[in-house]
mmCIF file of C-alpha atoms in Angstrom:
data_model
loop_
_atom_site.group_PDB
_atom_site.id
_atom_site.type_symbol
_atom_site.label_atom_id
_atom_site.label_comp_id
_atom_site.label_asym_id
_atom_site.label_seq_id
_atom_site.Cartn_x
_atom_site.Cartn_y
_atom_site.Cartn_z
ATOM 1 C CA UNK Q 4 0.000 0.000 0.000
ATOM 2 C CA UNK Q 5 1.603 3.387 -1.293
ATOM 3 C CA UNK Q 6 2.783 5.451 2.010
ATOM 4 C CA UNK Q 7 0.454 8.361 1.893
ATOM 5 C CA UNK Q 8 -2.444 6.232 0.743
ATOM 6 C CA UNK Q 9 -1.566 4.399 4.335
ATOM 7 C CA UNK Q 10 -1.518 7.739 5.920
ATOM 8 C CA UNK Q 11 -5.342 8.793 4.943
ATOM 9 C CA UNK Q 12 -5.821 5.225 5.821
ATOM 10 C CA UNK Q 13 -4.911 6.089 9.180
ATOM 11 C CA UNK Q 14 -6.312 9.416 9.635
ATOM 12 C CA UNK Q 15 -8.947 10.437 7.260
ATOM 13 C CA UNK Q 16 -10.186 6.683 6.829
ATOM 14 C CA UNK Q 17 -10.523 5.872 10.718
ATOM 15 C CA UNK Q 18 -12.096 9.749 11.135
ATOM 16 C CA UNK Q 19 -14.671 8.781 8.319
ATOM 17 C CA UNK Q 20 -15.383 5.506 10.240
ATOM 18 C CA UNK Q 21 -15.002 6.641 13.867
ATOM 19 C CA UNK Q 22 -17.301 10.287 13.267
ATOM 20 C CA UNK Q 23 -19.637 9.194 10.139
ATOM 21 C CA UNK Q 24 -19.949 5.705 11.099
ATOM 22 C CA UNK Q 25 -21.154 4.706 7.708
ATOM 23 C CA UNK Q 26 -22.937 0.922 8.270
ATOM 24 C CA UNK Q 27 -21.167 -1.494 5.885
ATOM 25 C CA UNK Q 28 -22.376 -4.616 4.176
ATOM 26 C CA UNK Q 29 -21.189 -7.720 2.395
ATOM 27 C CA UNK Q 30 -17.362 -6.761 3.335
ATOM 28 C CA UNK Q 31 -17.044 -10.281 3.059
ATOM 29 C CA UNK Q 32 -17.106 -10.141 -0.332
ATOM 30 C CA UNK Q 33 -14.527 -7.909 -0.693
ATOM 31 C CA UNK Q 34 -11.008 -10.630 -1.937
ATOM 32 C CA UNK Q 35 -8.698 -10.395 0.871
ATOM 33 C CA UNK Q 36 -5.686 -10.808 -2.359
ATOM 34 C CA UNK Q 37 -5.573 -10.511 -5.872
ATOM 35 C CA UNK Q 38 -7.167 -8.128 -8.205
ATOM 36 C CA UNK Q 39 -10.520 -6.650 -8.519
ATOM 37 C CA UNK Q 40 -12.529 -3.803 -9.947
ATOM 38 C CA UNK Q 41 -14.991 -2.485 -7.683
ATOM 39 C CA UNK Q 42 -17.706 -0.654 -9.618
ATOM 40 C CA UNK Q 43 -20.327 1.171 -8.170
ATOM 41 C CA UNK Q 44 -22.888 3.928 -8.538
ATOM 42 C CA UNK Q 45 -21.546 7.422 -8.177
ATOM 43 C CA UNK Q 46 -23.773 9.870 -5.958
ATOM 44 C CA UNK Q 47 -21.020 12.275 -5.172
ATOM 45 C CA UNK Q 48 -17.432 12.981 -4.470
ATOM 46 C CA UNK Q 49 -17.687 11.511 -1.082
ATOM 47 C CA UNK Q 50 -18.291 8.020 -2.883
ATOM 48 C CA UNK Q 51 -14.224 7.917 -3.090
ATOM 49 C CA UNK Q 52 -13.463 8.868 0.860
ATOM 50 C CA UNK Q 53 -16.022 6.061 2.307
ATOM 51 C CA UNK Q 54 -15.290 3.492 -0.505
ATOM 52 C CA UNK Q 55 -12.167 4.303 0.517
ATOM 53 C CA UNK Q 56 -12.383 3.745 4.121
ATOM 54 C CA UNK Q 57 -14.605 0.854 4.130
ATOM 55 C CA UNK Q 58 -12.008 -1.246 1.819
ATOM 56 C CA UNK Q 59 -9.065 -2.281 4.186
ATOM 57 C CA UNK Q 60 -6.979 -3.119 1.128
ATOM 58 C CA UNK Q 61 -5.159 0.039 -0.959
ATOM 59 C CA UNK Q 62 -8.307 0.944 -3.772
ATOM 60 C CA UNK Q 63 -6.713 3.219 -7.184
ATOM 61 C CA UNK Q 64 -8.742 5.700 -7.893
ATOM 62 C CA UNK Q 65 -9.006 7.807 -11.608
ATOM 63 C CA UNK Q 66 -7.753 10.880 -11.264
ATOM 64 C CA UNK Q 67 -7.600 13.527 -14.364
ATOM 65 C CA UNK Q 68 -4.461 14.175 -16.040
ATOM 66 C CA UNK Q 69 -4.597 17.917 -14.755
ATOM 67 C CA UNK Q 70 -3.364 16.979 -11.470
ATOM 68 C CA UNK Q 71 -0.337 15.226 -12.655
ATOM 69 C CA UNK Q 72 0.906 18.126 -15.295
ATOM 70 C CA UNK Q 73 0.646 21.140 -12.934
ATOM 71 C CA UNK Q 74 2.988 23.976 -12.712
ATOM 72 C CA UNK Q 75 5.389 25.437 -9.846
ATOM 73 C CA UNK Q 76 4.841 24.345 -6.271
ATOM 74 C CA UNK Q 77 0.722 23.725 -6.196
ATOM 75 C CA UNK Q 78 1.676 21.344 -9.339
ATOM 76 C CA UNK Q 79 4.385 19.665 -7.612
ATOM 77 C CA UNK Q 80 2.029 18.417 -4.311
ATOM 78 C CA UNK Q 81 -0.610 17.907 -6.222
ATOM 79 C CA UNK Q 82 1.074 15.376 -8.201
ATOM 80 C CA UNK Q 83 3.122 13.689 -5.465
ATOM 81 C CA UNK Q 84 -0.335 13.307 -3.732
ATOM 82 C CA UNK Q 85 -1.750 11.669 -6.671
ATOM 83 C CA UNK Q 86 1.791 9.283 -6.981
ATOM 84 C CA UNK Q 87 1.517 8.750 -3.095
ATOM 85 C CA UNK Q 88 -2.320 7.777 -3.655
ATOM 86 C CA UNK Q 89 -1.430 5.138 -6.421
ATOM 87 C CA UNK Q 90 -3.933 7.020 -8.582
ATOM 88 C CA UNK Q 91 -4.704 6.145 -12.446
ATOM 89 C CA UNK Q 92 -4.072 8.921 -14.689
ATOM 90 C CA UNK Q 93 -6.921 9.283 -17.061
ATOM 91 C CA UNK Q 94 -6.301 12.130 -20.261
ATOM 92 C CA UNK Q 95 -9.384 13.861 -20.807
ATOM 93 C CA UNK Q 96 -8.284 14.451 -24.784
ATOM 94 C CA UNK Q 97 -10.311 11.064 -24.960
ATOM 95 C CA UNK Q 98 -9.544 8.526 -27.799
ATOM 96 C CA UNK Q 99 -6.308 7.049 -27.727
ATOM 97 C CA UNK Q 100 -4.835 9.450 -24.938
ATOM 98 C CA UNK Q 101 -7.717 8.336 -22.674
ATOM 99 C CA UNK Q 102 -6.375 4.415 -23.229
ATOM 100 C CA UNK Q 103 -3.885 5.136 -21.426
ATOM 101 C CA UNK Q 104 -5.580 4.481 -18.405
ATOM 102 C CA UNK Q 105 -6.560 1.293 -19.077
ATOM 103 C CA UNK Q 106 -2.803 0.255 -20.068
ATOM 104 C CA UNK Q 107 -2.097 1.850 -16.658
ATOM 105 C CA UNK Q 108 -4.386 -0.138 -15.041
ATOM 106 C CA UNK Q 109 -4.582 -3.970 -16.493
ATOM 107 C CA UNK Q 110 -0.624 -4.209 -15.117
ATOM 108 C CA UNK Q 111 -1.979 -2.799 -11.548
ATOM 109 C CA UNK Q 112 -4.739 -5.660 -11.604
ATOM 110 C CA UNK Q 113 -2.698 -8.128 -12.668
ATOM 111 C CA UNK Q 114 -0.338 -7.762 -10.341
ATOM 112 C CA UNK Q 115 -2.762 -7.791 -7.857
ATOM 113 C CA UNK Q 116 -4.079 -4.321 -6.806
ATOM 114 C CA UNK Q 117 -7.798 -2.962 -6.670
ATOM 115 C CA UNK Q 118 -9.305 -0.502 -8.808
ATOM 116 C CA UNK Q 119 -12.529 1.914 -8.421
ATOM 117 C CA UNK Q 120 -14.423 2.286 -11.389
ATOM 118 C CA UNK Q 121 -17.517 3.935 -11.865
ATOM 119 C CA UNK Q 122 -19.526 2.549 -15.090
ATOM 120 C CA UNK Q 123 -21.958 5.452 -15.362
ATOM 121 C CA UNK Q 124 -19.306 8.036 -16.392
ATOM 122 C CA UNK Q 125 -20.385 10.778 -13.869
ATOM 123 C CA UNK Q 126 -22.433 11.604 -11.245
ATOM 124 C CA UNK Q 127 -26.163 10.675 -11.124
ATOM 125 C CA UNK Q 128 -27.943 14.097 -11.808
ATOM 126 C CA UNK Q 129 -30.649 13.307 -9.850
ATOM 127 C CA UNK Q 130 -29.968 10.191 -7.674
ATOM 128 C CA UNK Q 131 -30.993 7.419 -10.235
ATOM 129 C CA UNK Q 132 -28.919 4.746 -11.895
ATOM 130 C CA UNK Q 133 -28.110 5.234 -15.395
ATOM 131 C CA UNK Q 134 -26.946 2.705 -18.235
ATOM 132 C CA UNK Q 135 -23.377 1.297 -17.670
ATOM 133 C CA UNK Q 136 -20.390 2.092 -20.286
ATOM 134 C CA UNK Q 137 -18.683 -1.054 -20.790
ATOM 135 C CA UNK Q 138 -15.142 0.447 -19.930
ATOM 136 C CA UNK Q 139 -15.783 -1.837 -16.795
ATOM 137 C CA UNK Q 140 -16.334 -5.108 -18.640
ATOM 138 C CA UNK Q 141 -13.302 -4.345 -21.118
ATOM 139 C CA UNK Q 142 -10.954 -3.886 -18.109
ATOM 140 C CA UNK Q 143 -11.851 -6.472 -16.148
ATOM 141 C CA UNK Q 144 -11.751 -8.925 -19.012
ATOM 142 C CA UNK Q 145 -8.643 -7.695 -20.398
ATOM 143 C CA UNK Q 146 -6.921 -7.860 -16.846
ATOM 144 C CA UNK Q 147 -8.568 -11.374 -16.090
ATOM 145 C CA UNK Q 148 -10.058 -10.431 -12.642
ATOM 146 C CA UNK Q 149 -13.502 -10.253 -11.219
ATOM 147 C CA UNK Q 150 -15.868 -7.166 -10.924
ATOM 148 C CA UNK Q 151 -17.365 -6.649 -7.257
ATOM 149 C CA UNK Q 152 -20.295 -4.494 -7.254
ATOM 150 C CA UNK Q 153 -20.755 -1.694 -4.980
ATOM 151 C CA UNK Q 154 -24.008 0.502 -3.435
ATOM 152 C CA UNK Q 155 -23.508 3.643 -2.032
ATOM 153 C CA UNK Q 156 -26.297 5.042 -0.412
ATOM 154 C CA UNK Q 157 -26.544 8.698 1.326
ATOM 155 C CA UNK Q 158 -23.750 9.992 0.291
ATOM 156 C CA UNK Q 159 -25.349 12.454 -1.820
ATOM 157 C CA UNK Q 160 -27.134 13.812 1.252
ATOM 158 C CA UNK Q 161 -23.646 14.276 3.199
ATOM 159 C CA UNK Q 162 -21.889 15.942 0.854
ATOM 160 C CA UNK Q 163 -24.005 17.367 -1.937
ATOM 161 C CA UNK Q 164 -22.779 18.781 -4.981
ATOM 162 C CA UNK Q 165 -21.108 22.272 -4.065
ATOM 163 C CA UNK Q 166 -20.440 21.276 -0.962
ATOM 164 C CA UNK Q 167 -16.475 21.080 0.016
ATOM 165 C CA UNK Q 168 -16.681 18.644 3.186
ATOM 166 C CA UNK Q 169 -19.259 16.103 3.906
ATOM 167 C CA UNK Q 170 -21.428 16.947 6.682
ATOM 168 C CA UNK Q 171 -21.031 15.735 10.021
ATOM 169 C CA UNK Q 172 -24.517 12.659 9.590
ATOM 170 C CA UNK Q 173 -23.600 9.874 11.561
ATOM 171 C CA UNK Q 174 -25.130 6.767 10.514
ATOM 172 C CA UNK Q 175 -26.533 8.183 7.097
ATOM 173 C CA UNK Q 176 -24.081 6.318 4.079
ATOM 174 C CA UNK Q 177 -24.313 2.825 3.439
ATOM 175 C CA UNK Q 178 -21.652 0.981 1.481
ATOM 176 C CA UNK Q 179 -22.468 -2.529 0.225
ATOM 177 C CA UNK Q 180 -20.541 -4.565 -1.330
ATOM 178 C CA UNK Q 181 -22.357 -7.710 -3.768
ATOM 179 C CA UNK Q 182 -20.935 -11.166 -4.788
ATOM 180 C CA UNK Q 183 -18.198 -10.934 -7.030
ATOM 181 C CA UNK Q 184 -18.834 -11.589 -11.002
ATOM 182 C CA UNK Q 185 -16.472 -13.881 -12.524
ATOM 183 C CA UNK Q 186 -14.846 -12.357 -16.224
ATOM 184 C CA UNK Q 187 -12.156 -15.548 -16.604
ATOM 185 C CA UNK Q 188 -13.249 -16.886 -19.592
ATOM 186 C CA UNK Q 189 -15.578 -14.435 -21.291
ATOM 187 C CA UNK Q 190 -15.423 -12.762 -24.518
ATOM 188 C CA UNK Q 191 -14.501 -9.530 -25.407
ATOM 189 C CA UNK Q 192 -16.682 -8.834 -28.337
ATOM 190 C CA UNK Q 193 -19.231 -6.010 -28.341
ATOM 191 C CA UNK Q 194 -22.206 -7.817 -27.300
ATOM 192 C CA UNK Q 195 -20.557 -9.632 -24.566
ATOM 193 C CA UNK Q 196 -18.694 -6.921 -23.178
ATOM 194 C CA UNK Q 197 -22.757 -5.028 -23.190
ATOM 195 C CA UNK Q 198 -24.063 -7.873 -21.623
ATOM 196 C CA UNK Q 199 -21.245 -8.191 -18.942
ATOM 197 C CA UNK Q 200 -21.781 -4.424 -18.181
ATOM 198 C CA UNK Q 201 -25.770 -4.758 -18.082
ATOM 199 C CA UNK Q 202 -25.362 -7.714 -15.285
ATOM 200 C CA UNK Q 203 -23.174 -5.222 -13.401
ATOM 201 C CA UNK Q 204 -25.279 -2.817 -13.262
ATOM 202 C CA UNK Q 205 -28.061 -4.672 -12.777
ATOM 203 C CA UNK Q 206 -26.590 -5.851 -9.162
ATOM 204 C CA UNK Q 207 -25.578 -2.291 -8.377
ATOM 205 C CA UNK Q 208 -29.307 -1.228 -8.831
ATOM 206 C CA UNK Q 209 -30.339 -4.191 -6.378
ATOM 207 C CA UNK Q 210 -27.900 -3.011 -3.471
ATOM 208 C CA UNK Q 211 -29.254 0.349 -4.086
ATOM 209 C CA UNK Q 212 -32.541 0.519 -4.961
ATOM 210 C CA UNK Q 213 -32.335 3.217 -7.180
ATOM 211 C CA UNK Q 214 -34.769 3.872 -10.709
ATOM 212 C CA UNK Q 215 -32.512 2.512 -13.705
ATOM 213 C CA UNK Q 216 -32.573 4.579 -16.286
ATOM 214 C CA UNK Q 217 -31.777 2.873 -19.732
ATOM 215 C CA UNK Q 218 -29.517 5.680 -21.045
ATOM 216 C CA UNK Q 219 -26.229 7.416 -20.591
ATOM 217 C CA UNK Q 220 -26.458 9.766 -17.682
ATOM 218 C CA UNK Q 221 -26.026 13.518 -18.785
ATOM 219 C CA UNK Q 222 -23.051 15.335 -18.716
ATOM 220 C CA UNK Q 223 -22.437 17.611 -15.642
ATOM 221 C CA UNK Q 224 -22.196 21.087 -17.117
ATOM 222 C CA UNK Q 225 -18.996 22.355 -14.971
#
């Protein structure tokens, strides 16, 4: 586990824990080694800090490009923080620049890590559960390793969007975690990799509950 990634382990992930007390379920399903991708719905930023604390193992998150290229002494911390983290670099240029996330992260799987992937692209607008991408399926059948789905509930209510810190709710986010869903073996074709991504999403919206929606989420206008 990367040394500042241990650090918020210690002290922002037992804080979350200790003051929020989020109530976790299924953490048995969570692989105690090898690699997994854990994909879940995304509410809001605070998804990251409990997913985060709830998994005891180190969990890469995506992080854009922009903190990894900035300028003078801001630029340097903020991309030592993202190297201390272990987090992906994703290029927002898309097309072949975004890729190189993926060939980022199938070596980090395969060797054994976790990795935090959120199928619906972006935030739910409006606390519903849109149609997957199949980024998810691709990944986890390129890299060979099972896809663990994950439910986060409330955290849109602790920290909505705007808000810079979650607020102090005790009891209010859930994180579950489902069965894992085996990839070893399956094809990487269009329709399979659709189908894969459907199932996942399909056990996300039975942890949560949430209306599925049978279309890409909107773009957040930033």
């Amino acid at each position: 586990m990367p040394l500042i990634y241990s650090i918020g382990k210690l002290t922002v992930g037992n804080a979350l824990m200790v003051g929020w007390k989020p109530r976790i379920e299924g953490i048995e399903n969570v692989p105690k080694t090898g690699g997994a991708i854990f994909a879940g719905n995304h509410l809001s930023v605070a998804d990251e800090l409990f997913l985060g604390a709830a998994v005891p193992r180190h969990l890469a998150f995506w992080a854009k490009s922009d903190y990894f290229v900035g300028k003078g002494v801001k630029g340097f911390f903020s991309r030592k923080l993202m190297e201390g983290l272990g987090a992906i670099r994703v290029e927002r240029a898309g097309g072949r620049a975004a890729l190189t996330a993926f060939d980022a992260a199938i070596p980090a799987l395969e060797a054994g890590d976790l990795v935090a992937v959120y199928p619906e692209g972006t935030r739910s607008p409006d606390g519903k559960l849109y149609r997957g991408r199949t980024g998810v399926a691709r990944l986890a059948v390129a890299a060979g390793v099972p896809i663990i789905p994950v439910g986060m509930l409330g955290t849109e209510v602790v920290q909505p969007i705007g808000r810079v810190v979650p607020k102090l709710m005790r009891g209010t986010v859930t994180v579950k975690f489902g069965a894992p869903i085996t990839t070893v073996g399956r094809s990487d074709d269009r329709t399979a990799l659709r189908e894969l991504t459907d199932q996942v999403m399909s056990e996300i919206q039975k942890l949560t509950g949430q209306e599925y929606v049978p279309r890409y989420a909107p773009k957040r206008e930033e």
